[in-house]
Short mmCIF file of the N, C-alpha and C atoms (twelve columns), coordinates in Angstrom:
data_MODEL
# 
_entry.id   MODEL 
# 
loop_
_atom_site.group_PDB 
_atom_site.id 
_atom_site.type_symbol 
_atom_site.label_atom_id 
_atom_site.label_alt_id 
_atom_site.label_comp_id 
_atom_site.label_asym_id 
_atom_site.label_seq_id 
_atom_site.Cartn_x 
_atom_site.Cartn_y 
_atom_site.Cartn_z 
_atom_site.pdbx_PDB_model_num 
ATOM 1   N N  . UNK A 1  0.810   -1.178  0.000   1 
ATOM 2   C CA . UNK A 1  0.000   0.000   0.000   1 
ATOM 3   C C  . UNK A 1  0.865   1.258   0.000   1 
ATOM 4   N N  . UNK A 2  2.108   1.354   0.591   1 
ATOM 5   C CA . UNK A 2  3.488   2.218   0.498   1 
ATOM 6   C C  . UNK A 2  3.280   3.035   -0.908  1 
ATOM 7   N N  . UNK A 3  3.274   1.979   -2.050  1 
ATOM 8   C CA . UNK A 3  3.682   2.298   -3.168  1 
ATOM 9   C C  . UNK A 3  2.740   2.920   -3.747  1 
ATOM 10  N N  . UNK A 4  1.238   3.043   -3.119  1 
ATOM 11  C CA . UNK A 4  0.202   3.696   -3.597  1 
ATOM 12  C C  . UNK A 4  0.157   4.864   -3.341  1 
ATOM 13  N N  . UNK A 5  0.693   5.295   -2.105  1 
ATOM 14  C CA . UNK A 5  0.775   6.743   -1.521  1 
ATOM 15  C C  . UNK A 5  1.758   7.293   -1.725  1 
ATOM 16  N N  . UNK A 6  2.951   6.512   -2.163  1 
ATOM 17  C CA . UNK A 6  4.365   7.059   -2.592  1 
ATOM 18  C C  . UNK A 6  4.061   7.522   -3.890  1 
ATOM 19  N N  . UNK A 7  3.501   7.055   -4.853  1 
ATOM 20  C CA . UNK A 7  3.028   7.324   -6.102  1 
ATOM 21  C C  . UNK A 7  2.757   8.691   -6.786  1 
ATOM 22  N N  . UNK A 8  1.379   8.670   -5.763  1 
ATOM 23  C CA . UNK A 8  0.646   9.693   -5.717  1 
ATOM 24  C C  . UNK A 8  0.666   10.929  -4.974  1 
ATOM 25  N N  . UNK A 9  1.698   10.971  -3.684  1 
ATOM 26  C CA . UNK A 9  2.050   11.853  -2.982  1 
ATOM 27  C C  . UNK A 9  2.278   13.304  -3.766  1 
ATOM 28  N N  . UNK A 10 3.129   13.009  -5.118  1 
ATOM 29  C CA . UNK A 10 3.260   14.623  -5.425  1 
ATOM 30  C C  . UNK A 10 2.053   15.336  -6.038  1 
ATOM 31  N N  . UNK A 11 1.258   14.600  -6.534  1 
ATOM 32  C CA . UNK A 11 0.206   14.844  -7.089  1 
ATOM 33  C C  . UNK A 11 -0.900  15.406  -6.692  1 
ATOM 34  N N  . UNK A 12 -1.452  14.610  -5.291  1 
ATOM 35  C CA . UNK A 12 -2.878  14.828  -4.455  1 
ATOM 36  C C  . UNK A 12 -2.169  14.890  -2.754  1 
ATOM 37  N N  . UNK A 13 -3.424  15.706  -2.846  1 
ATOM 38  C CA . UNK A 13 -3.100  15.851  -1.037  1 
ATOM 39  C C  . UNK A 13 -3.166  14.250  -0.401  1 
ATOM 40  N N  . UNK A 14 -2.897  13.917  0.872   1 
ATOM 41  C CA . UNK A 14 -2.940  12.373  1.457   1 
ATOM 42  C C  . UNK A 14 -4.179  12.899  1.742   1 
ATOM 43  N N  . UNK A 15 -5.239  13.587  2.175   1 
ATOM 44  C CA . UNK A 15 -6.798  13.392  1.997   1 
ATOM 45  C C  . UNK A 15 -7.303  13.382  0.839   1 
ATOM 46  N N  . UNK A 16 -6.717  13.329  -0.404  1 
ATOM 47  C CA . UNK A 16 -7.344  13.117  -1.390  1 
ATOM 48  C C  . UNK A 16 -6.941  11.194  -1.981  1 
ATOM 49  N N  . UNK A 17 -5.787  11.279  -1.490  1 
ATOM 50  C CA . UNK A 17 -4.814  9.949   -1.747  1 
ATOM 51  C C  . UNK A 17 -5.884  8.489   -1.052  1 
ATOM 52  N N  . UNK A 18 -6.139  9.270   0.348   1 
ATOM 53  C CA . UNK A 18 -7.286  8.573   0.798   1 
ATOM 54  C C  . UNK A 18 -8.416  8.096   0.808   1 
ATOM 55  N N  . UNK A 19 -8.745  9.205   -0.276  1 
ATOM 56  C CA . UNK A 19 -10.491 9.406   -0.677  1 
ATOM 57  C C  . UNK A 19 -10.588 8.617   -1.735  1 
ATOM 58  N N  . UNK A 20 -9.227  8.741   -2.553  1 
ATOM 59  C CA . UNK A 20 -9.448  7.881   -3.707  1 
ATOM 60  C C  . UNK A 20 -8.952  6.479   -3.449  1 
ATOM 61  N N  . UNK A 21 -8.258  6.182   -2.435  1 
ATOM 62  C CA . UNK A 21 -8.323  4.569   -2.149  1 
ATOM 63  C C  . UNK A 21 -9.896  3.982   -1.935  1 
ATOM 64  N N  . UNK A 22 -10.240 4.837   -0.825  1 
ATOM 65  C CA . UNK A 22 -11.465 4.063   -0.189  1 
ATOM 66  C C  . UNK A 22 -12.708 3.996   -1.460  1 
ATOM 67  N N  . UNK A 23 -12.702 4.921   -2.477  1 
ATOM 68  C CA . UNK A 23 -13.366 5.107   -3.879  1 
ATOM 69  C C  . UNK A 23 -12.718 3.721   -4.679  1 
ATOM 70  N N  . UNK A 24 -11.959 3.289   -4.836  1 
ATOM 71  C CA . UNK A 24 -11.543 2.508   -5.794  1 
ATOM 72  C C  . UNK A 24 -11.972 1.275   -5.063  1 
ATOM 73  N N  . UNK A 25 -11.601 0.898   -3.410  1 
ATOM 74  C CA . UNK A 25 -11.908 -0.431  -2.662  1 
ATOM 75  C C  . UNK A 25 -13.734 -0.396  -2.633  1 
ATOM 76  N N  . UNK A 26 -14.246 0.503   -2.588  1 
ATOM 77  C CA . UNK A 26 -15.859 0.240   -2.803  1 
ATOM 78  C C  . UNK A 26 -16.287 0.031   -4.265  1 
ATOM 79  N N  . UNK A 27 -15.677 0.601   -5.413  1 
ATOM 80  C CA . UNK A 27 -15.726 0.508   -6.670  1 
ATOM 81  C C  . UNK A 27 -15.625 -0.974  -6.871  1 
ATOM 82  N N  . UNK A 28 -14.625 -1.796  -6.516  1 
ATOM 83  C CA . UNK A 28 -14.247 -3.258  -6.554  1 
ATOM 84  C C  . UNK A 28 -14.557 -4.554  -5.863  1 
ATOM 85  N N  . UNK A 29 -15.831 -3.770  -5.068  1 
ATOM 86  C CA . UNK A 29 -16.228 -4.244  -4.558  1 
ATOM 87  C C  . UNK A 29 -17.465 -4.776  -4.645  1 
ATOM 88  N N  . UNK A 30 -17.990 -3.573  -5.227  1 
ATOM 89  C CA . UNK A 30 -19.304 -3.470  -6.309  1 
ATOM 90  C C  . UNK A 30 -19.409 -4.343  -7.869  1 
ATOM 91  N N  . UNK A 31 -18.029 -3.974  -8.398  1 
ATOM 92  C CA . UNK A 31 -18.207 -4.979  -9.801  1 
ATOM 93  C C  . UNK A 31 -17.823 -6.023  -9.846  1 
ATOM 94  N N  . UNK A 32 -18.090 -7.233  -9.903  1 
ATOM 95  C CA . UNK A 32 -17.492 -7.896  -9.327  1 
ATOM 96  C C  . UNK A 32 -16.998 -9.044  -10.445 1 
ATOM 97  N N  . UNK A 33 -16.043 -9.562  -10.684 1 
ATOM 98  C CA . UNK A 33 -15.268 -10.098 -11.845 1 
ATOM 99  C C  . UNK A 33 -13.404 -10.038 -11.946 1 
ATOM 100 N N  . UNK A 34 -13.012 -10.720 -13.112 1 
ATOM 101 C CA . UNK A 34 -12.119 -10.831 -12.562 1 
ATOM 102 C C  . UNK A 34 -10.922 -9.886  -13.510 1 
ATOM 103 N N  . UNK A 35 -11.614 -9.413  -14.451 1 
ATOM 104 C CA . UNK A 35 -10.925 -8.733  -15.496 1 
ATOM 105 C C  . UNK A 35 -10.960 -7.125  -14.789 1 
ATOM 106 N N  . UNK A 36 -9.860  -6.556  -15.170 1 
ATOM 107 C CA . UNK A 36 -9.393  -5.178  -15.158 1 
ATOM 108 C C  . UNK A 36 -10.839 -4.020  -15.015 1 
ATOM 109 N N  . UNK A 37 -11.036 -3.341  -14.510 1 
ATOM 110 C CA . UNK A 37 -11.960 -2.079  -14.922 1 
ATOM 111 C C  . UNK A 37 -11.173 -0.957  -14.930 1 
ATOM 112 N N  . UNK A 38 -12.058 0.194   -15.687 1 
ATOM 113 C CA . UNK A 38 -11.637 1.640   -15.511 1 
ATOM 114 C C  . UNK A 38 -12.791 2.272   -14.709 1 
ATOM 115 N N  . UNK A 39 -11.716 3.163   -13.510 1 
ATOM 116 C CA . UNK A 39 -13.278 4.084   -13.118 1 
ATOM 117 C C  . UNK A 39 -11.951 5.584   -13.257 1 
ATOM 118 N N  . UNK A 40 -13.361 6.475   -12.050 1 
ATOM 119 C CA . UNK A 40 -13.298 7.596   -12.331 1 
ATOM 120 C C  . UNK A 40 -13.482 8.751   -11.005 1 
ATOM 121 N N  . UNK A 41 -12.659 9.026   -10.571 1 
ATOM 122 C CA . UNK A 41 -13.333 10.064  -9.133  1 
ATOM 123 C C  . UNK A 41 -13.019 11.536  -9.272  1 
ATOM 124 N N  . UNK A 42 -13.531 12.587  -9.526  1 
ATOM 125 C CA . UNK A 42 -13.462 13.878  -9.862  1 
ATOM 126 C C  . UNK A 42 -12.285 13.780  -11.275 1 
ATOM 127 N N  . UNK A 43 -11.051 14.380  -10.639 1 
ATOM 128 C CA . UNK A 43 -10.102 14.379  -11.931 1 
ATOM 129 C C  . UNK A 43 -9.072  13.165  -12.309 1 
ATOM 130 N N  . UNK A 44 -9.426  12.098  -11.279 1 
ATOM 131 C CA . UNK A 44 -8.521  10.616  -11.082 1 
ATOM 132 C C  . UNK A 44 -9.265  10.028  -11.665 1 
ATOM 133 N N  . UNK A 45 -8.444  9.193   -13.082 1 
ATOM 134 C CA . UNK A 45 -9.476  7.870   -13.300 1 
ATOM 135 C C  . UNK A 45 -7.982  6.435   -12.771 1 
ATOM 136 N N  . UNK A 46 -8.612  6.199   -12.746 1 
ATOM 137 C CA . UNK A 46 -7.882  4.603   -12.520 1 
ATOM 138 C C  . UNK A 46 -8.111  3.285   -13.141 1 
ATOM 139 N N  . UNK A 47 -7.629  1.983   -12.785 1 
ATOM 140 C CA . UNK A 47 -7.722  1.068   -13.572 1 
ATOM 141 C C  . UNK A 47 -7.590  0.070   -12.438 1 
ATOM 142 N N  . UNK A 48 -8.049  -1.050  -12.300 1 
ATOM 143 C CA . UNK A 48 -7.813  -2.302  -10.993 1 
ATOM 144 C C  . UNK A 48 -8.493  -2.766  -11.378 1 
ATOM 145 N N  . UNK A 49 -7.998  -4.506  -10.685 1 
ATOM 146 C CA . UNK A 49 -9.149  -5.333  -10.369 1 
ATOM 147 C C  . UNK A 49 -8.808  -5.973  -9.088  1 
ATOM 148 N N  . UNK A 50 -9.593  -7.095  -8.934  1 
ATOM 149 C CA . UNK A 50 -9.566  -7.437  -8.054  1 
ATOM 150 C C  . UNK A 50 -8.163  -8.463  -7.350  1 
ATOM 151 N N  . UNK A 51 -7.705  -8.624  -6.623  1 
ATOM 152 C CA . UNK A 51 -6.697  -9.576  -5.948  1 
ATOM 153 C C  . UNK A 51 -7.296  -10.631 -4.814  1 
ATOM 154 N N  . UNK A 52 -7.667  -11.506 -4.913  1 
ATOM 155 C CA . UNK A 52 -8.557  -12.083 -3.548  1 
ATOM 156 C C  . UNK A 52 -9.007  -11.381 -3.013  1 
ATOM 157 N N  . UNK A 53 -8.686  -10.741 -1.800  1 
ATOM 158 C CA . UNK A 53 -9.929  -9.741  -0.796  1 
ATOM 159 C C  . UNK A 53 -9.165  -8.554  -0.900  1 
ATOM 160 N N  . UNK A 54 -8.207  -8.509  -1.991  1 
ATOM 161 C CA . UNK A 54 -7.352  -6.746  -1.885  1 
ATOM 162 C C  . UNK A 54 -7.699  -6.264  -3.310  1 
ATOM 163 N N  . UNK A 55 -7.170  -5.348  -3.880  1 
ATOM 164 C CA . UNK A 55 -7.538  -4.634  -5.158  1 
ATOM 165 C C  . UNK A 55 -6.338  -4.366  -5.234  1 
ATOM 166 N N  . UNK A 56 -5.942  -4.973  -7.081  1 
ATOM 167 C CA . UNK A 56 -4.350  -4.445  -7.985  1 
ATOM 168 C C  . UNK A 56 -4.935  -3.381  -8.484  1 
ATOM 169 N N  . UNK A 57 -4.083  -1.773  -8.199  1 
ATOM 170 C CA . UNK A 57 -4.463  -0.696  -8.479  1 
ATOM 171 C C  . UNK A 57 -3.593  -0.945  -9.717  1 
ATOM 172 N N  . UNK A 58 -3.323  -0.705  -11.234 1 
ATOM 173 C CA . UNK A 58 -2.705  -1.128  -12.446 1 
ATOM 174 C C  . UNK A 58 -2.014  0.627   -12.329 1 
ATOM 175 N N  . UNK A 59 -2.861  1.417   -12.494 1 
ATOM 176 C CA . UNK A 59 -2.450  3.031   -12.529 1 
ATOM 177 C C  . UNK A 59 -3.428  3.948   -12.024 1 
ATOM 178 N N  . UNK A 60 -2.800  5.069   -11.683 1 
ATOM 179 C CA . UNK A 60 -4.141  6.113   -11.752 1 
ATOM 180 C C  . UNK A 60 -3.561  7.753   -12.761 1 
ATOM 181 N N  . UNK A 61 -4.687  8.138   -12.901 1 
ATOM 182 C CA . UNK A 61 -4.300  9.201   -13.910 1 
ATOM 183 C C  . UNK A 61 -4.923  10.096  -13.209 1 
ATOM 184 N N  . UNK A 62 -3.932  11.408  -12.822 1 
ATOM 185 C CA . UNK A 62 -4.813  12.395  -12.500 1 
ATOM 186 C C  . UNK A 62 -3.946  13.612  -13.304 1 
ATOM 187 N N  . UNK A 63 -5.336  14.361  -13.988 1 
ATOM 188 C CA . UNK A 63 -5.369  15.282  -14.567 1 
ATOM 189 C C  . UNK A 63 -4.572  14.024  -16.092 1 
ATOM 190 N N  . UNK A 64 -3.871  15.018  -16.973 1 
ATOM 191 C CA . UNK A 64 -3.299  14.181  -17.991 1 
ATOM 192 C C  . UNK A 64 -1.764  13.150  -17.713 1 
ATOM 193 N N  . UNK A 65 -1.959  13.361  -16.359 1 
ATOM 194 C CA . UNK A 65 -0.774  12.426  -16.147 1 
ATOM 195 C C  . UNK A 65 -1.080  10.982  -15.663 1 
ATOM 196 N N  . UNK A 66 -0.680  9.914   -16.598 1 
ATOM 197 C CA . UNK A 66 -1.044  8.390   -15.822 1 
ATOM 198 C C  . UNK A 66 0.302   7.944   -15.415 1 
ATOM 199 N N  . UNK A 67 -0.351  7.317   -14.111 1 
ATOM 200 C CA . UNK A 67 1.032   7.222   -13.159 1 
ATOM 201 C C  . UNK A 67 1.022   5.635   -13.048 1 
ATOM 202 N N  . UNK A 68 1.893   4.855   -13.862 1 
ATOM 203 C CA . UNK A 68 1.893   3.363   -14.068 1 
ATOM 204 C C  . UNK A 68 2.315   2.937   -12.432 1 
ATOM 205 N N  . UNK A 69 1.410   2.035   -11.136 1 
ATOM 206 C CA . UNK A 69 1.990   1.724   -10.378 1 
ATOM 207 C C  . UNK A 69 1.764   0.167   -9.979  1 
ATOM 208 N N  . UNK A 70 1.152   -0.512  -10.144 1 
ATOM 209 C CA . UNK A 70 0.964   -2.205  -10.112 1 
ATOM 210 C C  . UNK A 70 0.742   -2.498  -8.483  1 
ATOM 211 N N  . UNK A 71 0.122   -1.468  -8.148  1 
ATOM 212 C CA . UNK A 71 0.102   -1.483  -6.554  1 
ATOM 213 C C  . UNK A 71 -0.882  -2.171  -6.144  1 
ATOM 214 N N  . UNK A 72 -0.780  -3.022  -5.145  1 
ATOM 215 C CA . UNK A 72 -1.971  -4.357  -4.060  1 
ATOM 216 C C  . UNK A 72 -2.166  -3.271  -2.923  1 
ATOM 217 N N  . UNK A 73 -3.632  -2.985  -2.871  1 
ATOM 218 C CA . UNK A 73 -3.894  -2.203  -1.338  1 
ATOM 219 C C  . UNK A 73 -4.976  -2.555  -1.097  1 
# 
């Protein structure tokens, strides 16, 4: 989970870093399957799926920057 907040640190505030974890773990929680999705939270879209009971974050893009991170949180 390090590597999710290390990621994104220069980018978003850690209350936003936060907002968009707990957005992506209810997102994946909701669709449920085993292939990749794209979502979307204000100016972050992202990409994950599921890992047994954790979520592979693949990247997130905020604003025009996608930030490749392969992160389990």
């Amino acid at each position: 989970m390090n590597k999710f907040f290390d990621y994104l640190e220069m980018d978003l505030s850690l209350r936003d870093i936060r907002e968009l974890l707990g957005y992506i773990r209810r997102f994946m929680a909701a669709v449920a399957g085993e292939i990749p999705v794209e979502g979307k939270l204000g100016r972050c879209g992202f990409c994950a799926s599921p890992e047994g009971d954790r979520v592979r974050v693949h990247w997130v893009q905020v604003g025009r920057q996608r930030i490749a991170m392969d992160a389990i949180v």
